[in-house]
CSV table of C-alpha atoms in Angstrom, one decimal:
chain,number,residue,atom,x,y,z
A,158,UNK,CA,-26.0,-36.1,58.4
A,159,UNK,CA,-28.2,-38.9,57.2
A,160,UNK,CA,-29.3,-41.3,60.0
A,161,UNK,CA,-28.2,-44.2,57.8
A,162,UNK,CA,-24.6,-42.9,57.8
A,163,UNK,CA,-24.1,-44.6,61.1
A,164,UNK,CA,-24.9,-48.0,59.7
A,165,UNK,CA,-23.1,-50.5,57.5
A,166,UNK,CA,-25.4,-51.8,54.8
A,167,UNK,CA,-25.4,-55.3,53.3
A,168,UNK,CA,-27.9,-56.3,50.6
A,169,UNK,CA,-29.5,-59.7,50.3
A,170,UNK,CA,-28.7,-61.2,53.7
A,171,UNK,CA,-30.6,-62.2,56.8
A,172,UNK,CA,-29.2,-63.1,60.3
A,173,UNK,CA,-30.6,-65.4,63.0
A,174,UNK,CA,-31.3,-63.6,66.2
A,175,UNK,CA,-33.0,-64.2,69.5
A,176,UNK,CA,-34.0,-60.7,70.5
A,177,UNK,CA,-36.0,-58.9,67.8
A,178,UNK,CA,-39.0,-56.7,67.4
A,179,UNK,CA,-41.3,-56.4,64.3
A,180,UNK,CA,-42.5,-53.0,63.0
A,181,UNK,CA,-44.1,-51.6,59.9
A,182,UNK,CA,-42.0,-49.0,58.1
A,183,UNK,CA,-42.2,-47.3,54.7
A,184,UNK,CA,-38.4,-47.2,54.2
A,185,UNK,CA,-35.0,-47.8,55.7
A,186,UNK,CA,-34.8,-44.4,57.5
A,187,UNK,CA,-38.0,-45.1,59.4
A,188,UNK,CA,-36.7,-48.5,60.3
A,189,UNK,CA,-33.4,-46.9,61.6
A,190,UNK,CA,-35.5,-44.5,63.7
A,191,UNK,CA,-37.2,-47.6,65.3
A,192,UNK,CA,-33.8,-49.0,66.1
A,193,UNK,CA,-32.7,-45.8,67.7
A,194,UNK,CA,-35.8,-45.7,69.8
A,195,UNK,CA,-35.8,-49.4,70.8
A,196,UNK,CA,-36.2,-49.9,74.5
A,197,UNK,CA,-36.6,-53.7,74.8
A,198,UNK,CA,-32.9,-54.3,74.2
A,199,UNK,CA,-29.8,-52.6,72.8
A,200,UNK,CA,-30.5,-52.4,69.1
A,201,UNK,CA,-27.3,-53.2,67.2
A,202,UNK,CA,-28.8,-53.7,63.7
A,203,UNK,CA,-32.0,-53.9,61.8
A,204,UNK,CA,-33.4,-55.8,58.8
A,205,UNK,CA,-35.7,-54.2,56.3
A,206,UNK,CA,-37.7,-56.1,53.7
A,207,UNK,CA,-38.8,-54.0,50.8
A,208,UNK,CA,-41.7,-56.1,49.4
A,209,UNK,CA,-43.7,-56.3,52.6
A,210,UNK,CA,-42.2,-53.1,54.2
A,211,UNK,CA,-41.3,-55.0,57.3
A,212,UNK,CA,-38.8,-53.7,59.8
A,213,UNK,CA,-37.0,-56.0,62.4
A,214,UNK,CA,-34.9,-54.4,65.1
A,215,UNK,CA,-32.2,-56.7,66.3
A,216,UNK,CA,-30.1,-57.2,69.5
A,217,UNK,CA,-27.4,-59.0,67.6
A,218,UNK,CA,-25.3,-58.2,64.5
A,219,UNK,CA,-23.4,-60.4,62.0
A,220,UNK,CA,-20.4,-60.6,64.4
A,221,UNK,CA,-22.5,-62.3,67.0
A,222,UNK,CA,-24.7,-64.8,65.0
A,223,UNK,CA,-25.2,-66.7,61.7
A,224,UNK,CA,-25.8,-64.9,58.4
A,225,UNK,CA,-27.3,-66.4,55.3
A,226,UNK,CA,-28.7,-65.2,51.9
A,227,UNK,CA,-32.2,-63.6,51.6
A,228,UNK,CA,-32.9,-61.9,48.3
A,229,UNK,CA,-35.3,-59.1,49.3
A,230,UNK,CA,-33.8,-58.2,52.7
A,231,UNK,CA,-31.3,-55.5,53.6
A,232,UNK,CA,-29.2,-55.7,56.7
A,233,UNK,CA,-28.1,-52.5,58.4
A,234,UNK,CA,-25.5,-52.8,61.3
A,235,UNK,CA,-24.6,-50.0,63.6
A,236,UNK,CA,-20.9,-49.2,62.8
A,237,UNK,CA,-20.2,-48.4,66.5
A,238,UNK,CA,-20.8,-52.1,67.4
A,239,UNK,CA,-18.5,-53.3,64.7
A,240,UNK,CA,-15.4,-51.3,65.6
A,241,UNK,CA,-12.9,-53.2,67.7
A,242,UNK,CA,-10.8,-50.0,68.2
A,243,UNK,CA,-11.3,-46.9,70.2
A,244,UNK,CA,-11.5,-43.2,69.2
A,245,UNK,CA,-9.9,-40.9,71.6
A,246,UNK,CA,-10.5,-42.1,75.2
A,247,UNK,CA,-13.0,-44.7,74.0
A,248,UNK,CA,-16.1,-43.2,75.5
A,249,UNK,CA,-18.2,-44.6,72.7
A,250,UNK,CA,-16.3,-47.9,72.4
A,251,UNK,CA,-18.9,-50.7,72.0
A,252,UNK,CA,-16.6,-53.6,70.9
A,253,UNK,CA,-16.5,-57.1,72.4
A,254,UNK,CA,-13.2,-57.1,74.2
A,255,UNK,CA,-13.9,-58.7,77.6
A,256,UNK,CA,-10.5,-59.1,79.3
A,257,UNK,CA,-8.0,-56.7,80.8
A,258,UNK,CA,-4.6,-55.8,79.4
A,259,UNK,CA,-3.1,-58.5,81.7
A,260,UNK,CA,-5.5,-61.1,80.4
A,261,UNK,CA,-7.9,-61.3,83.4
A,262,UNK,CA,-11.6,-61.9,82.3
A,263,UNK,CA,-13.9,-59.0,83.0
A,264,UNK,CA,-16.8,-59.2,85.5
A,265,UNK,CA,-20.3,-58.7,84.1
A,266,UNK,CA,-21.5,-55.1,84.7
A,267,UNK,CA,-24.8,-56.3,86.1
A,268,UNK,CA,-23.2,-58.7,88.7
A,269,UNK,CA,-22.0,-57.8,92.2
A,270,UNK,CA,-19.3,-60.5,92.7
A,271,UNK,CA,-16.5,-60.5,93.2
A,272,UNK,CA,-16.8,-56.7,93.2
A,273,UNK,CA,-19.7,-54.5,94.0
A,274,UNK,CA,-19.7,-52.0,91.1
A,275,UNK,CA,-20.4,-48.3,91.2
A,276,UNK,CA,-21.2,-48.3,87.4
A,277,UNK,CA,-24.2,-50.5,86.5
A,278,UNK,CA,-26.5,-50.7,83.5
A,279,UNK,CA,-29.3,-49.3,85.7
A,280,UNK,CA,-27.4,-46.3,86.8
A,281,UNK,CA,-25.8,-45.6,83.3
A,282,UNK,CA,-28.2,-46.9,80.7
A,283,UNK,CA,-26.5,-45.1,77.8
A,284,UNK,CA,-22.9,-46.3,78.6
A,285,UNK,CA,-23.3,-49.6,76.8
A,286,UNK,CA,-22.7,-51.6,80.0
A,287,UNK,CA,-23.8,-55.0,78.5
A,288,UNK,CA,-22.3,-58.4,79.3
A,289,UNK,CA,-18.7,-58.0,80.5
A,290,UNK,CA,-17.4,-55.9,77.7
A,291,UNK,CA,-14.7,-53.3,78.3
A,292,UNK,CA,-16.3,-49.8,78.5
A,293,UNK,CA,-15.5,-46.2,79.6
A,294,UNK,CA,-18.6,-45.0,81.5
A,295,UNK,CA,-16.7,-42.4,83.5
A,296,UNK,CA,-14.6,-41.0,80.6
A,297,UNK,CA,-11.4,-42.2,82.1
A,298,UNK,CA,-8.4,-40.6,80.3
A,299,UNK,CA,-6.7,-44.0,80.2
A,300,UNK,CA,-9.5,-45.5,78.1
A,301,UNK,CA,-11.9,-48.5,78.4
A,302,UNK,CA,-11.7,-50.6,81.5
A,303,UNK,CA,-13.8,-53.2,83.4
A,304,UNK,CA,-14.2,-54.8,86.9
A,305,UNK,CA,-12.2,-58.0,86.9
A,306,UNK,CA,-13.0,-61.5,88.0
A,307,UNK,CA,-9.9,-61.5,90.2
A,308,UNK,CA,-11.0,-60.7,93.9
A,309,UNK,CA,-7.6,-59.1,94.4
A,310,UNK,CA,-7.9,-56.7,91.5
A,311,UNK,CA,-11.1,-54.5,91.5
A,312,UNK,CA,-10.7,-53.1,88.1
A,313,UNK,CA,-8.1,-52.7,85.3
A,314,UNK,CA,-7.8,-51.2,81.8
A,315,UNK,CA,-8.3,-53.0,78.6
A,316,UNK,CA,-5.9,-53.1,75.6
A,317,UNK,CA,-8.0,-51.5,72.9
A,318,UNK,CA,-6.1,-50.3,69.8
A,319,UNK,CA,-6.6,-46.8,68.3
A,320,UNK,CA,-8.8,-46.6,65.3
A,321,UNK,CA,-6.3,-45.8,62.5
A,322,UNK,CA,-8.6,-43.2,60.9
A,323,UNK,CA,-8.6,-41.1,64.1
A,324,UNK,CA,-4.8,-41.0,64.5
A,325,UNK,CA,-2.1,-40.3,62.0
A,326,UNK,CA,0.8,-42.3,60.7
A,327,UNK,CA,3.9,-40.5,59.5
A,328,UNK,CA,3.0,-36.8,58.6
A,329,UNK,CA,-0.7,-37.5,58.1
A,330,UNK,CA,-0.5,-37.7,54.3
A,331,UNK,CA,-2.9,-40.7,54.4
A,332,UNK,CA,-5.0,-39.4,57.3
A,333,UNK,CA,-8.7,-40.0,56.5
A,334,UNK,CA,-10.3,-39.2,59.9
A,335,UNK,CA,-13.1,-36.8,60.7
A,336,UNK,CA,-11.4,-34.2,62.9
A,337,UNK,CA,-12.6,-30.8,61.7
A,338,UNK,CA,-11.3,-28.3,64.2
A,339,UNK,CA,-7.8,-26.8,64.4
A,340,UNK,CA,-5.4,-27.0,67.3
A,341,UNK,CA,-6.8,-23.7,68.7
A,342,UNK,CA,-10.4,-24.9,68.4
A,343,UNK,CA,-11.4,-23.1,65.2
A,344,UNK,CA,-13.9,-24.9,63.0
A,345,UNK,CA,-12.6,-25.9,59.6
A,346,UNK,CA,-13.9,-24.4,56.3
A,347,UNK,CA,-15.3,-26.9,53.8
A,348,UNK,CA,-12.8,-27.8,51.0
A,349,UNK,CA,-15.5,-27.2,48.4
A,350,UNK,CA,-16.3,-23.7,49.8
A,351,UNK,CA,-14.5,-20.5,49.0
A,352,UNK,CA,-15.7,-18.4,52.0
A,353,UNK,CA,-14.3,-16.9,54.1
A,354,UNK,CA,-11.1,-18.0,52.3
A,355,UNK,CA,-10.6,-18.5,48.6
A,356,UNK,CA,-8.1,-21.3,47.7
A,357,UNK,CA,-7.1,-23.8,45.1
A,358,UNK,CA,-7.2,-27.0,47.2
A,359,UNK,CA,-10.2,-28.5,45.5
A,360,UNK,CA,-11.1,-32.1,44.7
A,361,UNK,CA,-10.7,-31.3,41.0
A,362,UNK,CA,-7.1,-30.3,41.3
A,363,UNK,CA,-6.2,-32.8,44.1
A,364,UNK,CA,-8.5,-35.8,43.4
A,365,UNK,CA,-6.4,-38.3,45.3
A,366,UNK,CA,-6.1,-36.2,48.5
A,367,UNK,CA,-9.6,-37.1,50.0
A,368,UNK,CA,-10.6,-33.5,50.4
A,369,UNK,CA,-14.1,-34.3,51.9
A,370,UNK,CA,-16.4,-32.1,54.0
A,371,UNK,CA,-14.3,-29.9,56.3
A,372,UNK,CA,-12.0,-32.7,57.6
A,373,UNK,CA,-8.4,-31.9,58.4
A,374,UNK,CA,-6.0,-33.2,55.6
A,375,UNK,CA,-2.4,-32.9,54.4
A,376,UNK,CA,-2.6,-32.5,50.7
A,377,UNK,CA,0.7,-30.5,50.2
A,378,UNK,CA,3.3,-32.3,52.3
A,379,UNK,CA,3.0,-30.1,55.4
A,380,UNK,CA,4.4,-31.5,58.7
A,381,UNK,CA,0.8,-32.6,59.7
A,382,UNK,CA,-2.8,-32.3,58.7
A,383,UNK,CA,-4.3,-28.8,58.5
A,384,UNK,CA,-7.4,-26.9,57.2
A,385,UNK,CA,-8.6,-23.4,56.2
A,386,UNK,CA,-10.6,-22.0,59.1
A,387,UNK,CA,-14.0,-20.5,59.3
A,388,UNK,CA,-12.5,-17.4,61.0
A,389,UNK,CA,-12.0,-14.5,58.6
A,390,UNK,CA,-8.9,-13.5,60.6
A,391,UNK,CA,-7.1,-16.9,60.5
A,392,UNK,CA,-6.6,-18.3,57.1
A,393,UNK,CA,-5.3,-21.8,58.0
A,394,UNK,CA,-4.0,-23.7,61.0
A,395,UNK,CA,-2.7,-27.1,61.9
A,396,UNK,CA,-5.1,-29.7,63.4
A,397,UNK,CA,-4.3,-31.5,66.6
A,398,UNK,CA,-4.3,-35.1,65.3
A,399,UNK,CA,-2.6,-37.7,67.7
A,400,UNK,CA,0.0,-40.0,66.3
A,401,UNK,CA,-1.0,-43.6,66.2
A,402,UNK,CA,0.4,-45.7,69.0
A,403,UNK,CA,1.0,-48.6,66.7
A,404,UNK,CA,3.7,-47.3,64.3
A,405,UNK,CA,4.3,-48.5,60.8
A,406,UNK,CA,7.5,-50.5,60.6
A,407,UNK,CA,9.9,-48.5,58.5
A,408,UNK,CA,13.1,-50.5,58.4
A,409,UNK,CA,11.4,-53.9,58.2
A,410,UNK,CA,9.5,-53.2,55.0
A,411,UNK,CA,11.0,-51.7,51.8
A,412,UNK,CA,13.3,-52.8,49.1
A,413,UNK,CA,17.0,-53.6,49.3
A,414,UNK,CA,17.4,-52.7,45.6
A,415,UNK,CA,16.3,-50.0,43.2
A,416,UNK,CA,12.7,-50.2,42.0
A,417,UNK,CA,11.2,-47.2,40.3
A,418,UNK,CA,12.6,-44.0,41.8
A,419,UNK,CA,13.7,-45.9,44.9
A,420,UNK,CA,11.3,-44.2,47.3
A,421,UNK,CA,10.9,-47.6,49.0
A,422,UNK,CA,14.6,-48.4,49.2
A,423,UNK,CA,15.6,-49.3,52.7
A,424,UNK,CA,19.1,-50.8,52.1
A,425,UNK,CA,22.3,-49.8,53.8
A,426,UNK,CA,24.4,-48.3,51.0
A,427,UNK,CA,25.9,-45.1,52.5
A,428,UNK,CA,28.2,-43.8,49.8
A,429,UNK,CA,27.5,-41.7,46.7
A,430,UNK,CA,28.2,-42.6,43.1
A,431,UNK,CA,31.4,-40.6,43.1
A,432,UNK,CA,32.7,-42.2,46.4
A,433,UNK,CA,31.7,-39.5,49.0
A,434,UNK,CA,30.5,-40.9,52.3
A,435,UNK,CA,27.0,-39.9,53.3
A,436,UNK,CA,26.2,-37.4,56.1
A,437,UNK,CA,24.0,-38.8,58.9
A,438,UNK,CA,20.4,-37.6,58.5
A,439,UNK,CA,20.1,-36.6,62.1
A,440,UNK,CA,23.1,-34.2,61.9
A,441,UNK,CA,23.4,-30.7,60.5
A,442,UNK,CA,27.1,-30.7,59.7
A,443,UNK,CA,28.7,-30.1,57.3
A,444,UNK,CA,25.3,-29.4,55.6
A,445,UNK,CA,22.2,-27.9,57.2
A,446,UNK,CA,19.0,-29.4,55.9
A,447,UNK,CA,15.3,-30.0,56.7
A,448,UNK,CA,15.1,-33.8,56.2
A,449,UNK,CA,15.3,-34.6,60.0
A,450,UNK,CA,14.2,-38.1,61.0
A,451,UNK,CA,12.0,-36.7,63.8
A,452,UNK,CA,10.0,-34.6,61.3
A,453,UNK,CA,9.6,-37.4,58.7
A,454,UNK,CA,9.3,-40.6,60.7
A,455,UNK,CA,8.3,-42.8,57.8
A,456,UNK,CA,10.9,-41.9,55.2
A,457,UNK,CA,13.4,-44.4,56.5
A,458,UNK,CA,16.0,-41.7,57.4
A,459,UNK,CA,18.2,-44.0,59.4
A,460,UNK,CA,21.9,-43.6,60.0
A,461,UNK,CA,23.5,-42.2,56.8
A,462,UNK,CA,21.9,-44.6,54.4
A,463,UNK,CA,21.0,-43.4,50.9
A,464,UNK,CA,17.2,-42.6,50.6
A,465,UNK,CA,14.7,-40.9,48.4
A,466,UNK,CA,12.3,-39.1,50.7
A,467,UNK,CA,11.3,-36.4,48.2
A,468,UNK,CA,10.5,-38.0,44.9
A,469,UNK,CA,13.9,-37.4,43.3
A,470,UNK,CA,15.1,-39.5,40.3
A,471,UNK,CA,16.7,-42.0,42.6
A,472,UNK,CA,18.1,-42.4,46.2
A,473,UNK,CA,20.6,-39.7,47.3
A,474,UNK,CA,22.3,-38.3,50.4
A,475,UNK,CA,24.0,-35.3,51.8
A,476,UNK,CA,27.8,-35.9,51.8
A,477,UNK,CA,30.4,-35.4,54.5
A,478,UNK,CA,32.4,-33.4,51.9
A,479,UNK,CA,31.8,-29.7,52.7
A,480,UNK,CA,32.2,-28.8,49.0
A,481,UNK,CA,29.6,-31.3,47.8
A,482,UNK,CA,26.2,-30.8,49.4
A,483,UNK,CA,24.5,-33.9,48.0
A,484,UNK,CA,24.8,-36.6,45.4
A,485,UNK,CA,22.9,-39.5,44.0
A,486,UNK,CA,23.9,-43.0,45.1
A,487,UNK,CA,24.6,-46.1,42.9
A,488,UNK,CA,21.9,-48.6,44.0
A,489,UNK,CA,21.7,-51.9,42.0
A,490,UNK,CA,18.4,-52.4,40.2
A,491,UNK,CA,16.0,-55.1,41.5
A,492,UNK,CA,16.1,-56.8,38.1
A,493,UNK,CA,19.8,-57.5,38.6
A,494,UNK,CA,21.3,-54.9,36.3
A,495,UNK,CA,23.7,-52.4,37.6
A,496,UNK,CA,22.6,-48.8,37.7
A,497,UNK,CA,23.7,-47.0,34.6
A,498,UNK,CA,25.7,-43.9,35.7
A,499,UNK,CA,27.9,-43.4,32.7
A,500,UNK,CA,27.9,-39.7,31.7
A,501,UNK,CA,26.3,-38.6,34.9
A,502,UNK,CA,29.2,-36.2,35.6
A,503,UNK,CA,27.9,-34.0,32.7
A,504,UNK,CA,24.4,-33.7,34.2
A,505,UNK,CA,24.0,-30.4,36.1
A,506,UNK,CA,23.5,-31.0,39.8
A,507,UNK,CA,20.0,-30.2,41.0
A,508,UNK,CA,19.1,-29.3,44.6
A,509,UNK,CA,17.1,-32.2,46.1
A,510,UNK,CA,13.4,-31.5,46.7
A,511,UNK,CA,14.0,-31.1,50.4
A,512,UNK,CA,16.1,-28.0,50.2
A,513,UNK,CA,15.2,-25.0,52.3
A,514,UNK,CA,17.6,-22.6,50.5
A,515,UNK,CA,18.3,-21.7,46.9
A,516,UNK,CA,21.3,-20.8,44.8
A,517,UNK,CA,21.6,-17.7,42.5
A,518,UNK,CA,18.0,-16.7,41.6
A,519,UNK,CA,16.7,-20.1,42.5
A,520,UNK,CA,15.9,-21.3,39.0
A,521,UNK,CA,17.3,-24.8,39.9
A,522,UNK,CA,15.4,-24.9,43.2
A,523,UNK,CA,13.4,-28.1,43.5
A,524,UNK,CA,12.3,-28.1,47.1
A,525,UNK,CA,8.8,-28.6,48.5
A,526,UNK,CA,8.3,-25.3,50.3
A,527,UNK,CA,4.9,-24.0,49.4
A,528,UNK,CA,4.5,-20.9,51.7
A,529,UNK,CA,5.2,-17.3,50.9
A,530,UNK,CA,7.1,-14.8,53.0
A,531,UNK,CA,3.9,-13.5,54.6
A,532,UNK,CA,2.7,-17.1,55.4
A,533,UNK,CA,0.2,-17.5,52.5
A,534,UNK,CA,-0.2,-20.9,50.9
A,535,UNK,CA,0.8,-21.3,47.2
A,536,UNK,CA,-1.8,-22.0,44.5
A,537,UNK,CA,-1.2,-25.2,42.4
A,538,UNK,CA,0.5,-24.4,39.1
A,539,UNK,CA,-2.0,-26.3,37.1
A,540,UNK,CA,-4.9,-24.4,38.8
A,541,UNK,CA,-6.5,-21.2,37.5
A,542,UNK,CA,-8.1,-20.4,40.8
A,543,UNK,CA,-8.2,-18.0,42.5
A,544,UNK,CA,-5.7,-16.5,39.9
A,545,UNK,CA,-5.6,-17.1,36.1
A,546,UNK,CA,-2.1,-17.2,34.8
A,547,UNK,CA,0.1,-18.5,32.0
A,548,UNK,CA,2.8,-20.2,34.1
A,549,UNK,CA,1.6,-23.7,33.5
A,550,UNK,CA,3.6,-27.0,33.5
A,551,UNK,CA,3.0,-27.5,29.8
A,552,UNK,CA,4.3,-24.0,28.9
A,553,UNK,CA,7.3,-24.4,31.2
A,554,UNK,CA,8.2,-28.1,30.9
A,555,UNK,CA,11.7,-27.7,32.4
A,556,UNK,CA,10.7,-25.6,35.4
A,557,UNK,CA,9.3,-28.6,37.4
A,558,UNK,CA,6.0,-26.8,38.1
A,559,UNK,CA,4.6,-29.6,40.3
A,560,UNK,CA,1.9,-29.4,42.9
A,561,UNK,CA,2.1,-25.9,44.5
A,562,UNK,CA,5.8,-25.9,45.2
A,563,UNK,CA,7.8,-22.6,45.0
A,564,UNK,CA,9.6,-22.2,41.7
A,565,UNK,CA,11.2,-19.6,39.5
A,566,UNK,CA,10.2,-20.4,35.9
A,567,UNK,CA,10.7,-16.8,34.6
A,568,UNK,CA,14.1,-15.8,36.0
A,569,UNK,CA,12.7,-13.6,38.7
A,570,UNK,CA,14.9,-12.6,41.7
A,571,UNK,CA,14.1,-15.7,43.7
A,572,UNK,CA,11.5,-18.6,43.9
A,573,UNK,CA,7.9,-17.5,44.1
A,574,UNK,CA,4.3,-18.7,43.6
A,575,UNK,CA,0.8,-17.6,43.0
A,576,UNK,CA,-1.1,-17.5,46.3
A,577,UNK,CA,-4.4,-19.0,47.3
A,578,UNK,CA,-5.4,-15.5,48.7
A,579,UNK,CA,-7.5,-13.7,46.0
A,580,UNK,CA,-6.2,-10.4,47.2
A,581,UNK,CA,-2.6,-11.3,46.6
A,582,UNK,CA,-1.8,-12.6,43.1
A,583,UNK,CA,1.8,-13.7,43.8
A,584,UNK,CA,4.5,-13.4,46.3
A,585,UNK,CA,8.1,-14.5,46.9
A,586,UNK,CA,8.5,-17.6,48.9
A,587,UNK,CA,9.8,-18.1,52.5
A,588,UNK,CA,13.2,-19.2,51.4
A,589,UNK,CA,16.8,-18.1,52.2
A,590,UNK,CA,19.8,-18.1,49.9
A,591,UNK,CA,22.2,-20.9,50.5
A,592,UNK,CA,25.5,-20.0,52.3
A,593,UNK,CA,27.8,-20.0,49.3
A,594,UNK,CA,30.9,-20.8,51.3
A,595,UNK,CA,29.6,-24.1,52.6
A,596,UNK,CA,27.0,-25.1,50.1
A,597,UNK,CA,28.6,-24.6,46.7
C-alpha cells in the first residue's frame, strides 16, 4: 500500500516539538520516507510545508505537545503511536500506558533500578522501548508488560484494551478489521474480483457492508465473518476473528416500549397477544429453533422475553403451547398509544425470519437461511450476477425477496435460490420440512 496509509493527516496545523530534523523533500511521500529512515530519534510524525518544500521529522505527535494553526503546513502522525489499544498480543503497541494492571508505575526501559532488565533499547532497537511505556518485546502471549518500580515485583502485565476493529462484537455484522485469511490459513479473495470464484457480494449490491479489499466480513447474517478464498477448491470459509473482551451491554441499553419494528426492545413482556406464555430462548421445547442466545449474543435473547431478532414486523416469541409455534407480542408504543391489534386474528401467520424449517412447499418461509443443499451461497435477488433472472423483488412483491435469503416465489417444491456459483444457476436450499405434529 501507500506509505502515507500508515499516517493520520491533519491540514493547516503545526506542533511545537523539541526533537526535530529538517530536510528538503519534493512531496509528502518523500518526507514520510525521511521519517521512516530517521535515526536521531523515534520519528512519530512529520510536518510538510508545500510552499518551500520543507520536511520536518518529529519525535513528538499532537498527543504529546501543543498544536496550533499554520495555513501552509500539513501534519502527518504515525497511526501506531496514536492507538491506545492493542491488536492481537500487542507486539506493535506503541501507546503511552505506563502503569501495570495493578496500578504500579513502570520502570524506564533504559534504567537498571530497581530491576536489571533483560530487554533494553540498545538490545532491541525496533521494539519501541522508550520511556517507561508498556511494550511486548518478547511477543508474550499475555500482551504488553513492563518492569515495575516496586522492588518486590520484577515485572507485570498492563491493562491494554483490544482495538475494536481487530475483534468482533456480536456476530461480526459491524466488523471493519483487516483480517484477510480464513481460519484454515487461506488468503481471502478480493470482494471486487470474480476469480477464482464468481459471486454477487459486490459493493454495488451491498453498499453498506464495507466490502473493502479482501477483508473478512459478514454481509449476509452468518454466525461470524467469512470470505471467498483464493483457493480454487475452497469456495468460502469462516475467518478466525476473536470476540472483543469488552462486550456491548445488551440488557442495559434498548427500549422498554415499541419504536419502529421493536428490534431495540429490551423490556420484560413475556406473553403473546393472544395470551400464550413465551418459551425460553435457551430451550428447545416444545419448539426447536435456531435463535439460541449463545449464537446471537447481542439480540437480547434473555429469559423468555418478547424480542425481534430478525427484522419481523414487531417483537414476538415462541410459545409454550405445542400447537402454536410463535406469535407476536402486544408491546405499548413509545408515544403512549397502545399497539393496535384489532383484526390481527385474520392475518395469516408467517414463520419468523429465524425459522430453519418450512411448511408445505415453503412459500410462506421467511427465514434467513442463504445456503443451498450443496453448501453454495445464494445470489442476492436484486442482483443479475452471476445469473440473469426475472425473479426480482419488484416482480414478486409478496414473496419477500430480500437480501439473498432462500424463498419460493414460484410455487416450486421447496425454498430455493440462485447461487453465486456461475456453474450452478439455482439449487434448493439447505432446509428441512417442519414436523407437522408439533409445529402446526
